[in-house]
Amino acid sequence: RVPPVWKNRYCTPVAMSVDLWFVDLARRVGQLVILGDTKVGELPEMEIWLGGLFNPEAFIMATRQYTAETTNTPLDDLVLTCCLTSRDKKEETASINATTTRTSACPSLGFQIRKLTLEGASWTVSDHLSLTEEMKAPLSNVEFKWKATSSEPLTDDDDVVGADAVSVSGGGDRKGTNNIDAGGALSSVTNIGIPLYLHDSRANFLINLEVPRSGEDVENIFFQRGVAFLAWDETA
C-alpha cells in the first residue's frame, strides 16, 4: 500500500497501488520537466495532462491570468470555453461556448488538455451528451480557451463552429441557451451541469461544465447515474 505520507504530497486515488503510484509519479515528473523547459508563449501549443498536474486548480487559474495579461483583458471579462470530441470521432468537433454573448475582437489563447474521461455518458457525433451503457468514455484532446465577452448579440462573424454550445463555469445551474446549430441558425438547447472531478473518487471538484444533453434522455437520470468528467483515470 502507498504510505500515507506520500499521499499527503498531492491528491491520488485512495486505492492506488504502490506500483501504479510510481508509474503515475514518473509520468507527472516527466510532464513537469517538459513544462519547465517550455517557454510561456509556447504553452498553448502543448498538450497538458490536467489530471497529472500536482495542482490542476492552480493551472486553470494561471491560464486565466496569462490570457488576461497577454490580451490586456480584465479577469472578470474572461469566460472559459472549450472544444471537445469523442476519441473515436476526432473530426467531429463540438464548439463549446461559455455564454451566448458575442466574443470580442480581443485575441484568445487556447490550452490543449488531454486524457479527460466522461463517466456514465458519452459525447455523440451530434455534439451533445447522451446516456450510455458504457461506464467510461475516453475523450480526445480538449481545448480550453479563455475569451473576452461583451453584451452584444452573436453575429455571423463570430468564431463559432457549427454545433451546440457548452459552457464551462464554476456554477451548476442548468439552463436553456440559444446557440448556433450546424445550419447557422439559432436553436434552443437545454444545458445540464456536469462536474469535472480530479479522479473517480470524486473527492476533488475542479470546475463545472454545462453541456447540451440529448432531448431523448430525462434530465434527472443524468444525476441518478452520477455522470461526470474525470481529469485523471487509470485507463486513460
PDB file of C-alpha atoms in Angstrom:
ATOM      1  CA  ARG A   1       0.000   0.000   0.000  1.00  0.00           C
ATOM      2  CA  VAL A   2       1.055   3.579  -0.622  1.00  0.00           C
ATOM      3  CA  PRO A   3       2.366   5.153   2.625  1.00  0.00           C
ATOM      4  CA  PRO A   4       0.073   7.955   3.888  1.00  0.00           C
ATOM      5  CA  VAL A   5       2.949  10.448   3.919  1.00  0.00           C
ATOM      6  CA  TRP A   6       3.339  10.005   0.152  1.00  0.00           C
ATOM      7  CA  LYS A   7      -0.355  10.616  -0.419  1.00  0.00           C
ATOM      8  CA  ASN A   8      -0.167  13.863   1.529  1.00  0.00           C
ATOM      9  CA  ARG A   9       2.119  15.380  -1.100  1.00  0.00           C
ATOM     10  CA  TYR A  10      -0.630  15.555  -3.723  1.00  0.00           C
ATOM     11  CA  CYS A  11      -4.027  14.006  -4.331  1.00  0.00           C
ATOM     12  CA  THR A  12      -4.176  10.453  -5.693  1.00  0.00           C
ATOM     13  CA  PRO A  13      -6.898   7.777  -5.662  1.00  0.00           C
ATOM     14  CA  VAL A  14      -7.197   6.029  -2.293  1.00  0.00           C
ATOM     15  CA  ALA A  15      -6.970   2.534  -3.767  1.00  0.00           C
ATOM     16  CA  MET A  16      -3.874   3.244  -5.874  1.00  0.00           C
ATOM     17  CA  SER A  17      -1.224   0.519  -5.622  1.00  0.00           C
ATOM     18  CA  VAL A  18       2.443   1.248  -4.985  1.00  0.00           C
ATOM     19  CA  ASP A  19       3.404   0.123  -8.495  1.00  0.00           C
ATOM     20  CA  LEU A  20       0.827   2.394 -10.108  1.00  0.00           C
ATOM     21  CA  TRP A  21       1.815   5.243  -7.794  1.00  0.00           C
ATOM     22  CA  PHE A  22       5.423   5.089  -9.014  1.00  0.00           C
ATOM     23  CA  VAL A  23       4.345   4.873 -12.659  1.00  0.00           C
ATOM     24  CA  ASP A  24       1.995   7.804 -12.165  1.00  0.00           C
ATOM     25  CA  LEU A  25       4.664   9.836 -10.369  1.00  0.00           C
ATOM     26  CA  ALA A  26       7.155   9.210 -13.178  1.00  0.00           C
ATOM     27  CA  ARG A  27       4.630  10.436 -15.742  1.00  0.00           C
ATOM     28  CA  ARG A  28       3.850  13.504 -13.665  1.00  0.00           C
ATOM     29  CA  VAL A  29       7.515  14.365 -13.250  1.00  0.00           C
ATOM     30  CA  GLY A  30       8.110  13.748 -16.953  1.00  0.00           C
ATOM     31  CA  GLN A  31       5.397  16.230 -17.842  1.00  0.00           C
ATOM     32  CA  LEU A  32       6.729  18.687 -15.265  1.00  0.00           C
ATOM     33  CA  VAL A  33      10.215  18.517 -16.794  1.00  0.00           C
ATOM     34  CA  ILE A  34       8.800  19.228 -20.244  1.00  0.00           C
ATOM     35  CA  LEU A  35       6.724  22.113 -18.924  1.00  0.00           C
ATOM     36  CA  GLY A  36       9.757  23.500 -17.121  1.00  0.00           C
ATOM     37  CA  ASP A  37      11.691  23.613 -20.386  1.00  0.00           C
ATOM     38  CA  THR A  38       8.824  25.241 -22.261  1.00  0.00           C
ATOM     39  CA  LYS A  39       8.594  28.973 -22.796  1.00  0.00           C
ATOM     40  CA  VAL A  40       5.422  30.623 -21.569  1.00  0.00           C
ATOM     41  CA  GLY A  41       4.414  31.618 -25.074  1.00  0.00           C
ATOM     42  CA  GLU A  42       4.676  28.004 -26.229  1.00  0.00           C
ATOM     43  CA  LEU A  43       2.311  26.571 -23.598  1.00  0.00           C
ATOM     44  CA  PRO A  44      -0.823  26.993 -25.751  1.00  0.00           C
ATOM     45  CA  GLU A  45       0.739  24.608 -28.284  1.00  0.00           C
ATOM     46  CA  MET A  46       1.376  21.875 -25.711  1.00  0.00           C
ATOM     47  CA  GLU A  47      -0.916  19.017 -24.742  1.00  0.00           C
ATOM     48  CA  ILE A  48      -1.380  19.245 -20.980  1.00  0.00           C
ATOM     49  CA  TRP A  49      -2.359  16.264 -18.875  1.00  0.00           C
ATOM     50  CA  LEU A  50      -4.568  18.177 -16.425  1.00  0.00           C
ATOM     51  CA  GLY A  51      -5.028  15.218 -14.082  1.00  0.00           C
ATOM     52  CA  GLY A  52      -1.262  14.722 -13.998  1.00  0.00           C
ATOM     53  CA  LEU A  53      -0.513  18.161 -12.595  1.00  0.00           C
ATOM     54  CA  PHE A  54       0.299  18.398  -8.912  1.00  0.00           C
ATOM     55  CA  ASN A  55      -2.127  21.328  -8.597  1.00  0.00           C
ATOM     56  CA  PRO A  56      -4.593  21.371 -11.517  1.00  0.00           C
ATOM     57  CA  GLU A  57      -6.703  24.109  -9.914  1.00  0.00           C
ATOM     58  CA  ALA A  58      -3.706  26.438  -9.981  1.00  0.00           C
ATOM     59  CA  PHE A  59      -3.124  25.654 -13.661  1.00  0.00           C
ATOM     60  CA  ILE A  60      -6.693  26.609 -14.565  1.00  0.00           C
ATOM     61  CA  MET A  61      -6.316  29.912 -12.718  1.00  0.00           C
ATOM     62  CA  ALA A  62      -2.865  30.525 -14.203  1.00  0.00           C
ATOM     63  CA  THR A  63      -4.186  30.133 -17.755  1.00  0.00           C
ATOM     64  CA  ARG A  64      -6.817  32.729 -16.979  1.00  0.00           C
ATOM     65  CA  GLN A  65      -4.267  35.176 -15.586  1.00  0.00           C
ATOM     66  CA  TYR A  66      -1.894  34.554 -18.504  1.00  0.00           C
ATOM     67  CA  THR A  67      -4.638  35.242 -21.028  1.00  0.00           C
ATOM     68  CA  ALA A  68      -5.702  38.377 -19.163  1.00  0.00           C
ATOM     69  CA  GLU A  69      -2.162  39.767 -19.194  1.00  0.00           C
ATOM     70  CA  THR A  70      -1.451  38.757 -22.787  1.00  0.00           C
ATOM     71  CA  THR A  71      -4.676  40.207 -24.160  1.00  0.00           C
ATOM     72  CA  ASN A  72      -4.884  43.132 -21.720  1.00  0.00           C
ATOM     73  CA  THR A  73      -8.305  41.962 -20.605  1.00  0.00           C
ATOM     74  CA  PRO A  74      -9.771  42.197 -17.066  1.00  0.00           C
ATOM     75  CA  LEU A  75     -10.085  38.811 -15.370  1.00  0.00           C
ATOM     76  CA  ASP A  76     -13.804  39.300 -14.821  1.00  0.00           C
ATOM     77  CA  ASP A  77     -14.330  39.738 -18.567  1.00  0.00           C
ATOM     78  CA  LEU A  78     -12.833  36.353 -19.446  1.00  0.00           C
ATOM     79  CA  VAL A  79     -15.026  33.301 -19.987  1.00  0.00           C
ATOM     80  CA  LEU A  80     -13.661  29.777 -20.306  1.00  0.00           C
ATOM     81  CA  THR A  81     -14.668  27.976 -23.487  1.00  0.00           C
ATOM     82  CA  CYS A  82     -13.523  24.673 -24.898  1.00  0.00           C
ATOM     83  CA  CYS A  83     -13.858  22.263 -27.805  1.00  0.00           C
ATOM     84  CA  LEU A  84     -14.084  18.518 -27.323  1.00  0.00           C
ATOM     85  CA  THR A  85     -14.746  15.408 -29.371  1.00  0.00           C
ATOM     86  CA  SER A  86     -15.124  11.741 -28.583  1.00  0.00           C
ATOM     87  CA  ARG A  87     -11.838   9.947 -29.130  1.00  0.00           C
ATOM     88  CA  ASP A  88     -13.263   7.801 -31.932  1.00  0.00           C
ATOM     89  CA  LYS A  89     -14.667  10.776 -33.845  1.00  0.00           C
ATOM     90  CA  LYS A  90     -11.971  13.423 -33.784  1.00  0.00           C
ATOM     91  CA  GLU A  91     -13.088  15.065 -37.000  1.00  0.00           C
ATOM     92  CA  GLU A  92     -16.471  15.912 -35.460  1.00  0.00           C
ATOM     93  CA  THR A  93     -15.639  18.904 -33.261  1.00  0.00           C
ATOM     94  CA  ALA A  94     -18.237  20.398 -30.955  1.00  0.00           C
ATOM     95  CA  SER A  95     -17.950  24.104 -30.304  1.00  0.00           C
ATOM     96  CA  ILE A  96     -18.284  24.604 -26.590  1.00  0.00           C
ATOM     97  CA  ASN A  97     -19.066  28.210 -25.726  1.00  0.00           C
ATOM     98  CA  ALA A  98     -19.487  29.549 -22.232  1.00  0.00           C
ATOM     99  CA  THR A  99     -22.191  32.139 -22.982  1.00  0.00           C
ATOM    100  CA  THR A 100     -24.498  33.367 -25.683  1.00  0.00           C
ATOM    101  CA  THR A 101     -22.769  36.738 -25.733  1.00  0.00           C
ATOM    102  CA  ARG A 102     -20.596  37.893 -28.557  1.00  0.00           C
ATOM    103  CA  THR A 103     -16.845  37.203 -28.397  1.00  0.00           C
ATOM    104  CA  SER A 104     -14.871  40.441 -28.667  1.00  0.00           C
ATOM    105  CA  ALA A 105     -12.149  41.173 -31.183  1.00  0.00           C
ATOM    106  CA  CYS A 106      -9.544  40.686 -28.458  1.00  0.00           C
ATOM    107  CA  PRO A 107      -7.350  37.679 -29.327  1.00  0.00           C
ATOM    108  CA  SER A 108      -7.800  34.467 -27.347  1.00  0.00           C
ATOM    109  CA  LEU A 109      -5.366  31.741 -26.354  1.00  0.00           C
ATOM    110  CA  GLY A 110      -6.131  28.040 -26.173  1.00  0.00           C
ATOM    111  CA  PHE A 111      -4.629  25.327 -23.995  1.00  0.00           C
ATOM    112  CA  GLN A 112      -4.753  21.690 -25.079  1.00  0.00           C
ATOM    113  CA  ILE A 113      -5.989  19.308 -22.370  1.00  0.00           C
ATOM    114  CA  ARG A 114      -5.625  15.548 -22.805  1.00  0.00           C
ATOM    115  CA  LYS A 115      -6.749  12.354 -21.054  1.00  0.00           C
ATOM    116  CA  LEU A 116     -10.153  13.554 -19.895  1.00  0.00           C
ATOM    117  CA  THR A 117     -12.718  10.813 -19.317  1.00  0.00           C
ATOM    118  CA  LEU A 118     -16.502  11.021 -19.362  1.00  0.00           C
ATOM    119  CA  GLU A 119     -18.147   8.716 -16.831  1.00  0.00           C
ATOM    120  CA  GLY A 120     -21.718   7.479 -17.182  1.00  0.00           C
ATOM    121  CA  ALA A 121     -22.368   9.057 -20.578  1.00  0.00           C
ATOM    122  CA  SER A 122     -20.804   9.606 -23.987  1.00  0.00           C
ATOM    123  CA  TRP A 123     -20.231  12.531 -26.316  1.00  0.00           C
ATOM    124  CA  THR A 124     -22.099  11.878 -29.546  1.00  0.00           C
ATOM    125  CA  VAL A 125     -21.287  12.836 -33.129  1.00  0.00           C
ATOM    126  CA  SER A 126     -24.326  15.126 -32.905  1.00  0.00           C
ATOM    127  CA  ASP A 127     -22.391  17.189 -30.386  1.00  0.00           C
ATOM    128  CA  HIS A 128     -24.324  16.545 -27.209  1.00  0.00           C
ATOM    129  CA  LEU A 129     -24.196  14.425 -24.087  1.00  0.00           C
ATOM    130  CA  SER A 130     -26.044  11.120 -24.242  1.00  0.00           C
ATOM    131  CA  LEU A 131     -26.552   8.345 -21.720  1.00  0.00           C
ATOM    132  CA  THR A 132     -24.737   5.124 -22.496  1.00  0.00           C
ATOM    133  CA  GLU A 133     -24.352   1.639 -21.056  1.00  0.00           C
ATOM    134  CA  GLU A 134     -20.585   2.079 -21.007  1.00  0.00           C
ATOM    135  CA  MET A 135     -19.119   3.086 -17.666  1.00  0.00           C
ATOM    136  CA  LYS A 136     -16.414   5.336 -19.102  1.00  0.00           C
ATOM    137  CA  ALA A 137     -15.816   7.107 -22.396  1.00  0.00           C
ATOM    138  CA  PRO A 138     -12.306   8.495 -23.019  1.00  0.00           C
ATOM    139  CA  LEU A 139     -12.230  11.837 -24.820  1.00  0.00           C
ATOM    140  CA  SER A 140      -9.765  13.145 -27.344  1.00  0.00           C
ATOM    141  CA  ASN A 141      -7.880  16.367 -26.679  1.00  0.00           C
ATOM    142  CA  VAL A 142      -9.995  19.158 -25.256  1.00  0.00           C
ATOM    143  CA  GLU A 143      -9.079  22.772 -25.909  1.00  0.00           C
ATOM    144  CA  PHE A 144      -9.622  25.157 -23.003  1.00  0.00           C
ATOM    145  CA  LYS A 145      -9.752  28.752 -24.170  1.00  0.00           C
ATOM    146  CA  TRP A 146     -10.400  31.961 -22.260  1.00  0.00           C
ATOM    147  CA  LYS A 147     -12.230  34.575 -24.316  1.00  0.00           C
ATOM    148  CA  ALA A 148     -13.277  38.138 -23.648  1.00  0.00           C
ATOM    149  CA  THR A 149     -17.007  38.706 -23.999  1.00  0.00           C
ATOM    150  CA  SER A 150     -19.350  41.663 -24.386  1.00  0.00           C
ATOM    151  CA  SER A 151     -23.092  42.074 -24.154  1.00  0.00           C
ATOM    152  CA  GLU A 152     -23.505  42.328 -27.918  1.00  0.00           C
ATOM    153  CA  PRO A 153     -25.529  39.547 -29.583  1.00  0.00           C
ATOM    154  CA  LEU A 154     -23.934  36.838 -31.675  1.00  0.00           C
ATOM    155  CA  THR A 155     -23.296  37.666 -35.329  1.00  0.00           C
ATOM    156  CA  ASP A 156     -22.295  35.651 -38.370  1.00  0.00           C
ATOM    157  CA  ASP A 157     -18.725  36.913 -37.943  1.00  0.00           C
ATOM    158  CA  ASP A 158     -18.307  35.256 -34.564  1.00  0.00           C
ATOM    159  CA  ASP A 159     -15.757  32.475 -34.257  1.00  0.00           C
ATOM    160  CA  VAL A 160     -18.266  29.700 -33.582  1.00  0.00           C
ATOM    161  CA  VAL A 161     -18.023  26.263 -35.152  1.00  0.00           C
ATOM    162  CA  GLY A 162     -21.485  24.996 -36.047  1.00  0.00           C
ATOM    163  CA  ALA A 163     -22.614  22.900 -33.098  1.00  0.00           C
ATOM    164  CA  ASP A 164     -24.321  23.078 -29.756  1.00  0.00           C
ATOM    165  CA  ALA A 165     -22.793  25.268 -27.091  1.00  0.00           C
ATOM    166  CA  VAL A 166     -21.320  24.068 -23.824  1.00  0.00           C
ATOM    167  CA  SER A 167     -20.303  26.466 -21.103  1.00  0.00           C
ATOM    168  CA  VAL A 168     -17.568  25.938 -18.562  1.00  0.00           C
ATOM    169  CA  SER A 169     -18.086  27.656 -15.253  1.00  0.00           C
ATOM    170  CA  GLY A 170     -17.906  27.261 -11.518  1.00  0.00           C
ATOM    171  CA  GLY A 171     -21.673  27.088 -11.137  1.00  0.00           C
ATOM    172  CA  GLY A 172     -24.082  24.246 -11.573  1.00  0.00           C
ATOM    173  CA  ASP A 173     -27.261  25.974 -12.729  1.00  0.00           C
ATOM    174  CA  ARG A 174     -28.943  24.247 -15.636  1.00  0.00           C
ATOM    175  CA  LYS A 175     -30.487  26.434 -18.292  1.00  0.00           C
ATOM    176  CA  GLY A 176     -31.612  26.651 -21.902  1.00  0.00           C
ATOM    177  CA  THR A 177     -29.227  28.525 -24.164  1.00  0.00           C
ATOM    178  CA  ASN A 178     -29.534  29.983 -27.630  1.00  0.00           C
ATOM    179  CA  ASN A 179     -26.732  28.579 -29.776  1.00  0.00           C
ATOM    180  CA  ILE A 180     -25.653  28.266 -33.376  1.00  0.00           C
ATOM    181  CA  ASP A 181     -26.646  24.966 -34.959  1.00  0.00           C
ATOM    182  CA  ALA A 182     -24.906  23.221 -37.857  1.00  0.00           C
ATOM    183  CA  GLY A 183     -27.026  25.173 -40.342  1.00  0.00           C
ATOM    184  CA  GLY A 184     -26.030  28.523 -38.904  1.00  0.00           C
ATOM    185  CA  ALA A 185     -29.401  29.264 -37.300  1.00  0.00           C
ATOM    186  CA  LEU A 186     -30.120  29.993 -33.659  1.00  0.00           C
ATOM    187  CA  SER A 187     -31.519  26.997 -31.812  1.00  0.00           C
ATOM    188  CA  SER A 188     -32.609  26.415 -28.219  1.00  0.00           C
ATOM    189  CA  VAL A 189     -30.800  23.644 -26.358  1.00  0.00           C
ATOM    190  CA  THR A 190     -31.064  22.524 -22.765  1.00  0.00           C
ATOM    191  CA  ASN A 191     -27.788  22.532 -20.889  1.00  0.00           C
ATOM    192  CA  ILE A 192     -27.060  20.361 -17.899  1.00  0.00           C
ATOM    193  CA  GLY A 193     -24.346  20.955 -15.318  1.00  0.00           C
ATOM    194  CA  ILE A 194     -21.774  18.163 -15.297  1.00  0.00           C
ATOM    195  CA  PRO A 195     -18.913  18.356 -12.763  1.00  0.00           C
ATOM    196  CA  LEU A 196     -15.260  17.818 -13.599  1.00  0.00           C
ATOM    197  CA  TYR A 197     -13.509  15.896 -10.815  1.00  0.00           C
ATOM    198  CA  LEU A 198      -9.830  15.160 -10.396  1.00  0.00           C
ATOM    199  CA  HIS A 199     -10.396  11.376 -10.391  1.00  0.00           C
ATOM    200  CA  ASP A 200     -13.092   8.778  -9.854  1.00  0.00           C
ATOM    201  CA  SER A 201     -13.105   9.086  -6.065  1.00  0.00           C
ATOM    202  CA  ARG A 202     -14.850  12.418  -6.757  1.00  0.00           C
ATOM    203  CA  ALA A 203     -13.353  13.937  -3.632  1.00  0.00           C
ATOM    204  CA  ASN A 204     -11.756  16.808  -5.539  1.00  0.00           C
ATOM    205  CA  PHE A 205     -14.023  19.049  -7.613  1.00  0.00           C
ATOM    206  CA  LEU A 206     -12.224  21.158 -10.231  1.00  0.00           C
ATOM    207  CA  ILE A 207     -14.854  23.018 -12.248  1.00  0.00           C
ATOM    208  CA  ASN A 208     -18.379  22.631 -13.557  1.00  0.00           C
ATOM    209  CA  LEU A 209     -19.186  22.088 -17.233  1.00  0.00           C
ATOM    210  CA  GLU A 210     -22.584  22.922 -18.663  1.00  0.00           C
ATOM    211  CA  VAL A 211     -23.150  20.682 -21.664  1.00  0.00           C
ATOM    212  CA  PRO A 212     -26.095  20.173 -24.038  1.00  0.00           C
ATOM    213  CA  ARG A 213     -27.883  16.922 -23.272  1.00  0.00           C
ATOM    214  CA  SER A 214     -29.820  14.623 -25.547  1.00  0.00           C
ATOM    215  CA  GLY A 215     -33.506  15.519 -25.656  1.00  0.00           C
ATOM    216  CA  GLU A 216     -34.315  11.811 -25.569  1.00  0.00           C
ATOM    217  CA  ASP A 217     -32.834  11.438 -22.080  1.00  0.00           C
ATOM    218  CA  VAL A 218     -34.630  12.622 -18.941  1.00  0.00           C
ATOM    219  CA  GLU A 219     -32.515  15.195 -17.100  1.00  0.00           C
ATOM    220  CA  ASN A 220     -32.778  13.574 -13.670  1.00  0.00           C
ATOM    221  CA  ILE A 221     -31.345  10.311 -14.987  1.00  0.00           C
ATOM    222  CA  PHE A 222     -28.001  12.047 -15.598  1.00  0.00           C
ATOM    223  CA  PHE A 223     -27.799  12.880 -11.899  1.00  0.00           C
ATOM    224  CA  GLN A 224     -29.061   9.470 -10.818  1.00  0.00           C
ATOM    225  CA  ARG A 225     -26.271   7.867 -12.827  1.00  0.00           C
ATOM    226  CA  GLY A 226     -23.708  10.301 -11.475  1.00  0.00           C
ATOM    227  CA  VAL A 227     -22.462  11.467 -14.870  1.00  0.00           C
ATOM    228  CA  ALA A 228     -19.172  13.354 -14.519  1.00  0.00           C
ATOM    229  CA  PHE A 229     -15.916  14.291 -16.229  1.00  0.00           C
ATOM    230  CA  LEU A 230     -12.638  12.958 -14.783  1.00  0.00           C
ATOM    231  CA  ALA A 231      -9.261  14.647 -15.199  1.00  0.00           C
ATOM    232  CA  TRP A 232      -7.334  11.535 -14.079  1.00  0.00           C
ATOM    233  CA  ASP A 233      -8.239   7.950 -14.828  1.00  0.00           C
ATOM    234  CA  GLU A 234      -6.152   4.794 -14.723  1.00  0.00           C
ATOM    235  CA  THR A 235      -7.454   3.672 -18.119  1.00  0.00           C
ATOM    236  CA  ALA A 236      -6.852   6.993 -19.894  1.00  0.00           C
TER     237      ALA A 236
END
